[in-house]
Amino acid sequence: SADAGLNLTDIQGDILIGMKKNKELFFFFTIINSTLFRSQLGSGILPLITPTSQLLAVDTQPTTAVNLAFSQRGLTTLDITDDLGDTAFANGQIDNVASILGDETSNWESAFAGTSIHGVFLLASDTVDNVNATLSQIQALLNGSITESYSLQGQARPADQQGHEHFGFMDGISNPAVTGFSTPLPGQQVIDPGLFLLGETGDTVTRPAWAKDGSFLAFRQLQQRVPEFNKFLVDNALSNPNLTADQNAELLGARMMGRWKSGAPVDLTPTVDDPVLAADPQRNNNFNYSHPGFDLDTDQTHCPFSAHLRKTNPRAGLNPENTANHIIRAGIPYGPEVTDAENASNVSSTDPSLERGLAFGMHSVMVKSESNDLVPPRCIVAYQSDISAGFAFLQQFWANNAGFPGGKATQPGVDPIIGTDGLGQADVPRSPSGLDPADPTRIITIEQDFVVSRGGEYFFSPSLSAIQNTLAI
Ligand code: HEM
């Protein structure tokens, strides 16, 4: 539910609630005639942009929802030279590639590695035909002022896998609640709107007035090696005597993720899946890793310290609970289902048309901050100043940092799903501990990356009034 605290008719819809359709196209473009582009933006394109208010009720949702965001290069091309107050955005994601994100540059899609991406249209609908019809409409309105730089078609997986990412886990359960916008569900952290919207309460950086109610969008194309992931689970299945071999493989996967494939959190149901719990929004996010009689710094019987969920949101594992580093995630799978041949060989095909993964948008205000106010009290890493507080922070300081969360009896190791130990190198073995509840000091070495970054870009999603009054002419 929403209240009058935020101007929901002015904030683009993807930021706070996501466009939540089964098909979503990310259409990356280059502006080749900025005067023509700006002249078409207000009268032509703006009426197509979907604000948050339209997504709140089914009867006001458009057939195809449209959002629009610009890279720094795009804003510069439009002669918008104001400093938005974020170095990572200003320099572009390629600047973060190896040392901060740990990506191997040679895996990057050439468009992300190059200089042609000025902006992105996000088009979401029930069918690809609807998406394409709206794209044609946009291209006609823009009348040759843009060209396609790259595009990625996302689609929900079929049948009972709908809502699940390609490894098979239910996604999109845990996002922060935003003060003045959403009523929190049990267990949901409530975060100031200024962590996601520029110029709102909690945003401490000086921004140009027109940027208010815009948000930074970190886009990532993350390839998933599904057959390799499945093989790893079978080869390293745990040894709970009460479970079958298949169940022990499932258990390992659940402990690496922090949730069962159904979405049930392992912190609440550590040895067996519980699909009823998974489907209950009153319960499926209501945990914080603390249990009466168990020490938060030693107990991994419920959830490993290294689990993806716990690395990217440690909840009560940081005291006081972290409120500075949160993102609102909106991901959609791309690419086809695993083929029989891939399943039989346990190897992902190198055919580009069979690539699959997550087209991943994360919204945050990437606060430029001095080092100390970002240091979680019990974390033992060296922080540098002037680093984004959102996606890049989570990837660098939490997921890729073997020592995070600090103060634990056993060093957690890097995130077994998205972490990397090798800055800029592929397949450097990773050594998470805690995955085996029978022996939490045991390290199960992961030789291969199951998630390969194909790159991305940082964007700014302006408010509708900024599009009207500042970007358009
Ligand atoms: C949660 C999968 C990449 C941050 C989750 C969940 C799944 C998942 C299945 C549980 C669903 C939920 O709680 O909503 C993946 C996969 C990825 C990926 C397969 C790559 C292909 C990332 C990246 C980040 C990230 C790159 C940020 C650096 C988070 C956060 C949560 C989450 C913050 C929620 C944690 C919580 O609130 O408890 N992810 N993820 N994920 N993921 Fe990822």
PDB file of C-alpha atoms in Angstrom, residues 101-224:
ATOM      1  CA  LEU A 101      33.526  -6.268  -9.230  1.00  0.00           C
ATOM      2  CA  GLY A 102      36.009  -9.059  -9.928  1.00  0.00           C
ATOM      3  CA  ASP A 103      34.780  -9.520 -13.503  1.00  0.00           C
ATOM      4  CA  GLU A 104      36.923 -10.881 -16.278  1.00  0.00           C
ATOM      5  CA  THR A 105      36.798  -8.170 -18.954  1.00  0.00           C
ATOM      6  CA  SER A 106      37.083 -10.635 -21.829  1.00  0.00           C
ATOM      7  CA  ASN A 107      33.688 -12.065 -20.841  1.00  0.00           C
ATOM      8  CA  TRP A 108      31.987  -8.711 -21.226  1.00  0.00           C
ATOM      9  CA  GLU A 109      29.497  -8.225 -24.028  1.00  0.00           C
ATOM     10  CA  SER A 110      31.231  -5.812 -26.426  1.00  0.00           C
ATOM     11  CA  ALA A 111      28.451  -3.208 -26.111  1.00  0.00           C
ATOM     12  CA  PHE A 112      28.982  -2.952 -22.346  1.00  0.00           C
ATOM     13  CA  ALA A 113      32.747  -2.726 -22.808  1.00  0.00           C
ATOM     14  CA  GLY A 114      32.400  -0.019 -25.444  1.00  0.00           C
ATOM     15  CA  THR A 115      31.130   3.546 -25.417  1.00  0.00           C
ATOM     16  CA  SER A 116      27.894   3.323 -27.375  1.00  0.00           C
ATOM     17  CA  ILE A 117      25.336   2.824 -24.588  1.00  0.00           C
ATOM     18  CA  HIS A 118      23.624   6.125 -23.843  1.00  0.00           C
ATOM     19  CA  GLY A 119      20.459   4.784 -22.324  1.00  0.00           C
ATOM     20  CA  VAL A 120      18.091   1.883 -21.929  1.00  0.00           C
ATOM     21  CA  PHE A 121      14.383   1.377 -22.441  1.00  0.00           C
ATOM     22  CA  LEU A 122      12.865  -1.269 -20.172  1.00  0.00           C
ATOM     23  CA  LEU A 123       9.754  -2.720 -21.812  1.00  0.00           C
ATOM     24  CA  ALA A 124       7.654  -5.206 -19.851  1.00  0.00           C
ATOM     25  CA  SER A 125       4.522  -7.052 -20.921  1.00  0.00           C
ATOM     26  CA  ASP A 126       2.787 -10.438 -21.069  1.00  0.00           C
ATOM     27  CA  THR A 127       3.954 -11.192 -24.606  1.00  0.00           C
ATOM     28  CA  VAL A 128       7.000 -10.508 -26.776  1.00  0.00           C
ATOM     29  CA  ASP A 129       4.616  -9.243 -29.482  1.00  0.00           C
ATOM     30  CA  ASN A 130       3.346  -6.517 -27.142  1.00  0.00           C
ATOM     31  CA  VAL A 131       6.905  -5.575 -26.230  1.00  0.00           C
ATOM     32  CA  ASN A 132       7.936  -5.390 -29.880  1.00  0.00           C
ATOM     33  CA  ALA A 133       4.878  -3.338 -30.810  1.00  0.00           C
ATOM     34  CA  THR A 134       5.733  -0.766 -28.124  1.00  0.00           C
ATOM     35  CA  LEU A 135       9.379  -0.745 -29.201  1.00  0.00           C
ATOM     36  CA  SER A 136       8.304   0.000 -32.793  1.00  0.00           C
ATOM     37  CA  GLN A 137       6.091   2.797 -31.513  1.00  0.00           C
ATOM     38  CA  ILE A 138       9.016   4.300 -29.566  1.00  0.00           C
ATOM     39  CA  GLN A 139      11.358   4.007 -32.534  1.00  0.00           C
ATOM     40  CA  ALA A 140       8.814   5.690 -34.807  1.00  0.00           C
ATOM     41  CA  LEU A 141       8.371   8.525 -32.313  1.00  0.00           C
ATOM     42  CA  LEU A 142      12.124   8.971 -31.963  1.00  0.00           C
ATOM     43  CA  ASN A 143      12.323   9.171 -35.720  1.00  0.00           C
ATOM     44  CA  GLY A 144      15.881   7.982 -36.288  1.00  0.00           C
ATOM     45  CA  SER A 145      17.421   9.899 -33.371  1.00  0.00           C
ATOM     46  CA  ILE A 146      18.619   6.667 -31.719  1.00  0.00           C
ATOM     47  CA  THR A 147      20.137   3.398 -32.888  1.00  0.00           C
ATOM     48  CA  GLU A 148      20.175   0.052 -31.130  1.00  0.00           C
ATOM     49  CA  SER A 149      23.402  -0.644 -29.313  1.00  0.00           C
ATOM     50  CA  TYR A 150      22.427  -3.959 -27.735  1.00  0.00           C
ATOM     51  CA  SER A 151      19.324  -5.668 -26.421  1.00  0.00           C
ATOM     52  CA  LEU A 152      18.516  -8.488 -24.051  1.00  0.00           C
ATOM     53  CA  GLN A 153      15.131 -10.214 -23.983  1.00  0.00           C
ATOM     54  CA  GLY A 154      14.201 -11.499 -20.550  1.00  0.00           C
ATOM     55  CA  GLN A 155      11.436 -13.993 -19.983  1.00  0.00           C
ATOM     56  CA  ALA A 156      10.017 -15.842 -17.002  1.00  0.00           C
ATOM     57  CA  ARG A 157      10.781 -19.561 -17.036  1.00  0.00           C
ATOM     58  CA  PRO A 158       7.962 -21.919 -18.080  1.00  0.00           C
ATOM     59  CA  ALA A 159       5.246 -23.675 -16.068  1.00  0.00           C
ATOM     60  CA  ASP A 160       6.068 -24.424 -12.427  1.00  0.00           C
ATOM     61  CA  GLN A 161       9.458 -22.711 -12.789  1.00  0.00           C
ATOM     62  CA  GLN A 162       7.818 -19.307 -13.236  1.00  0.00           C
ATOM     63  CA  GLY A 163       9.394 -16.876 -10.750  1.00  0.00           C
ATOM     64  CA  HIS A 164      12.432 -19.154 -10.345  1.00  0.00           C
ATOM     65  CA  GLU A 165      15.857 -18.219 -11.693  1.00  0.00           C
ATOM     66  CA  HIS A 166      17.765 -20.690 -13.897  1.00  0.00           C
ATOM     67  CA  PHE A 167      19.404 -22.633 -11.033  1.00  0.00           C
ATOM     68  CA  GLY A 168      15.828 -23.360  -9.949  1.00  0.00           C
ATOM     69  CA  PHE A 169      15.450 -21.116  -6.891  1.00  0.00           C
ATOM     70  CA  MET A 170      12.428 -18.911  -6.303  1.00  0.00           C
ATOM     71  CA  ASP A 171      13.546 -15.295  -6.673  1.00  0.00           C
ATOM     72  CA  GLY A 172      12.117 -11.905  -5.783  1.00  0.00           C
ATOM     73  CA  ILE A 173      11.053 -12.696  -2.225  1.00  0.00           C
ATOM     74  CA  SER A 174      13.186 -10.360  -0.141  1.00  0.00           C
ATOM     75  CA  ASN A 175      13.414  -6.660  -0.920  1.00  0.00           C
ATOM     76  CA  PRO A 176      13.499  -3.850   1.614  1.00  0.00           C
ATOM     77  CA  ALA A 177      10.288  -2.007   2.508  1.00  0.00           C
ATOM     78  CA  VAL A 178      10.484   1.725   1.930  1.00  0.00           C
ATOM     79  CA  THR A 179       9.350   4.183   4.601  1.00  0.00           C
ATOM     80  CA  GLY A 180       6.291   6.095   3.403  1.00  0.00           C
ATOM     81  CA  PHE A 181       5.604   3.636   0.605  1.00  0.00           C
ATOM     82  CA  SER A 182       5.205   0.031   1.650  1.00  0.00           C
ATOM     83  CA  THR A 183       3.747  -1.688   4.701  1.00  0.00           C
ATOM     84  CA  PRO A 184       6.473  -4.089   5.861  1.00  0.00           C
ATOM     85  CA  LEU A 185       5.832  -7.812   5.937  1.00  0.00           C
ATOM     86  CA  PRO A 186       7.148  -9.708   8.957  1.00  0.00           C
ATOM     87  CA  GLY A 187      10.963  -9.744   8.832  1.00  0.00           C
ATOM     88  CA  GLN A 188      11.216  -7.095   6.140  1.00  0.00           C
ATOM     89  CA  GLN A 189      13.672  -4.306   6.872  1.00  0.00           C
ATOM     90  CA  VAL A 190      12.280  -0.792   6.568  1.00  0.00           C
ATOM     91  CA  ILE A 191      14.680   1.557   4.829  1.00  0.00           C
ATOM     92  CA  ASP A 192      14.571   5.318   4.226  1.00  0.00           C
ATOM     93  CA  PRO A 193      13.451   6.277   0.712  1.00  0.00           C
ATOM     94  CA  GLY A 194      16.655   8.284   0.269  1.00  0.00           C
ATOM     95  CA  LEU A 195      18.591   5.051  -0.114  1.00  0.00           C
ATOM     96  CA  PHE A 196      16.778   4.452  -3.375  1.00  0.00           C
ATOM     97  CA  LEU A 197      15.540   7.874  -4.482  1.00  0.00           C
ATOM     98  CA  LEU A 198      17.764  10.908  -4.836  1.00  0.00           C
ATOM     99  CA  GLY A 199      16.862  13.884  -2.685  1.00  0.00           C
ATOM    100  CA  GLU A 200      14.526  11.946  -0.365  1.00  0.00           C
ATOM    101  CA  THR A 201      15.001  11.445   3.399  1.00  0.00           C
ATOM    102  CA  GLY A 202      18.210   9.530   3.983  1.00  0.00           C
ATOM    103  CA  ASP A 203      20.060  10.744   0.890  1.00  0.00           C
ATOM    104  CA  THR A 204      22.945  12.739   2.322  1.00  0.00           C
ATOM    105  CA  VAL A 205      24.585  13.853  -0.907  1.00  0.00           C
ATOM    106  CA  THR A 206      23.986  17.217  -2.579  1.00  0.00           C
ATOM    107  CA  ARG A 207      22.257  16.624  -5.906  1.00  0.00           C
ATOM    108  CA  PRO A 208      20.931  18.920  -8.611  1.00  0.00           C
ATOM    109  CA  ALA A 209      17.279  19.768  -7.814  1.00  0.00           C
ATOM    110  CA  TRP A 210      15.987  18.190 -11.035  1.00  0.00           C
ATOM    111  CA  ALA A 211      17.470  14.793 -10.069  1.00  0.00           C
ATOM    112  CA  LYS A 212      15.091  14.429  -7.084  1.00  0.00           C
ATOM    113  CA  ASP A 213      13.079  11.203  -7.154  1.00  0.00           C
ATOM    114  CA  GLY A 214      15.363   9.638  -9.715  1.00  0.00           C
ATOM    115  CA  SER A 215      17.310   6.484  -8.881  1.00  0.00           C
ATOM    116  CA  PHE A 216      20.498   4.804  -9.985  1.00  0.00           C
ATOM    117  CA  LEU A 217      20.014   1.517 -11.801  1.00  0.00           C
ATOM    118  CA  ALA A 218      22.889  -0.951 -11.826  1.00  0.00           C
ATOM    119  CA  PHE A 219      22.254  -3.328 -14.721  1.00  0.00           C
ATOM    120  CA  ARG A 220      24.092  -6.659 -14.931  1.00  0.00           C
ATOM    121  CA  GLN A 221      23.894  -9.501 -17.440  1.00  0.00           C
ATOM    122  CA  LEU A 222      24.844 -12.541 -15.376  1.00  0.00           C
ATOM    123  CA  GLN A 223      25.292 -15.785 -17.264  1.00  0.00           C
ATOM    124  CA  GLN A 224      24.477 -18.950 -15.312  1.00  0.00           C
TER     125      GLN A 224
END
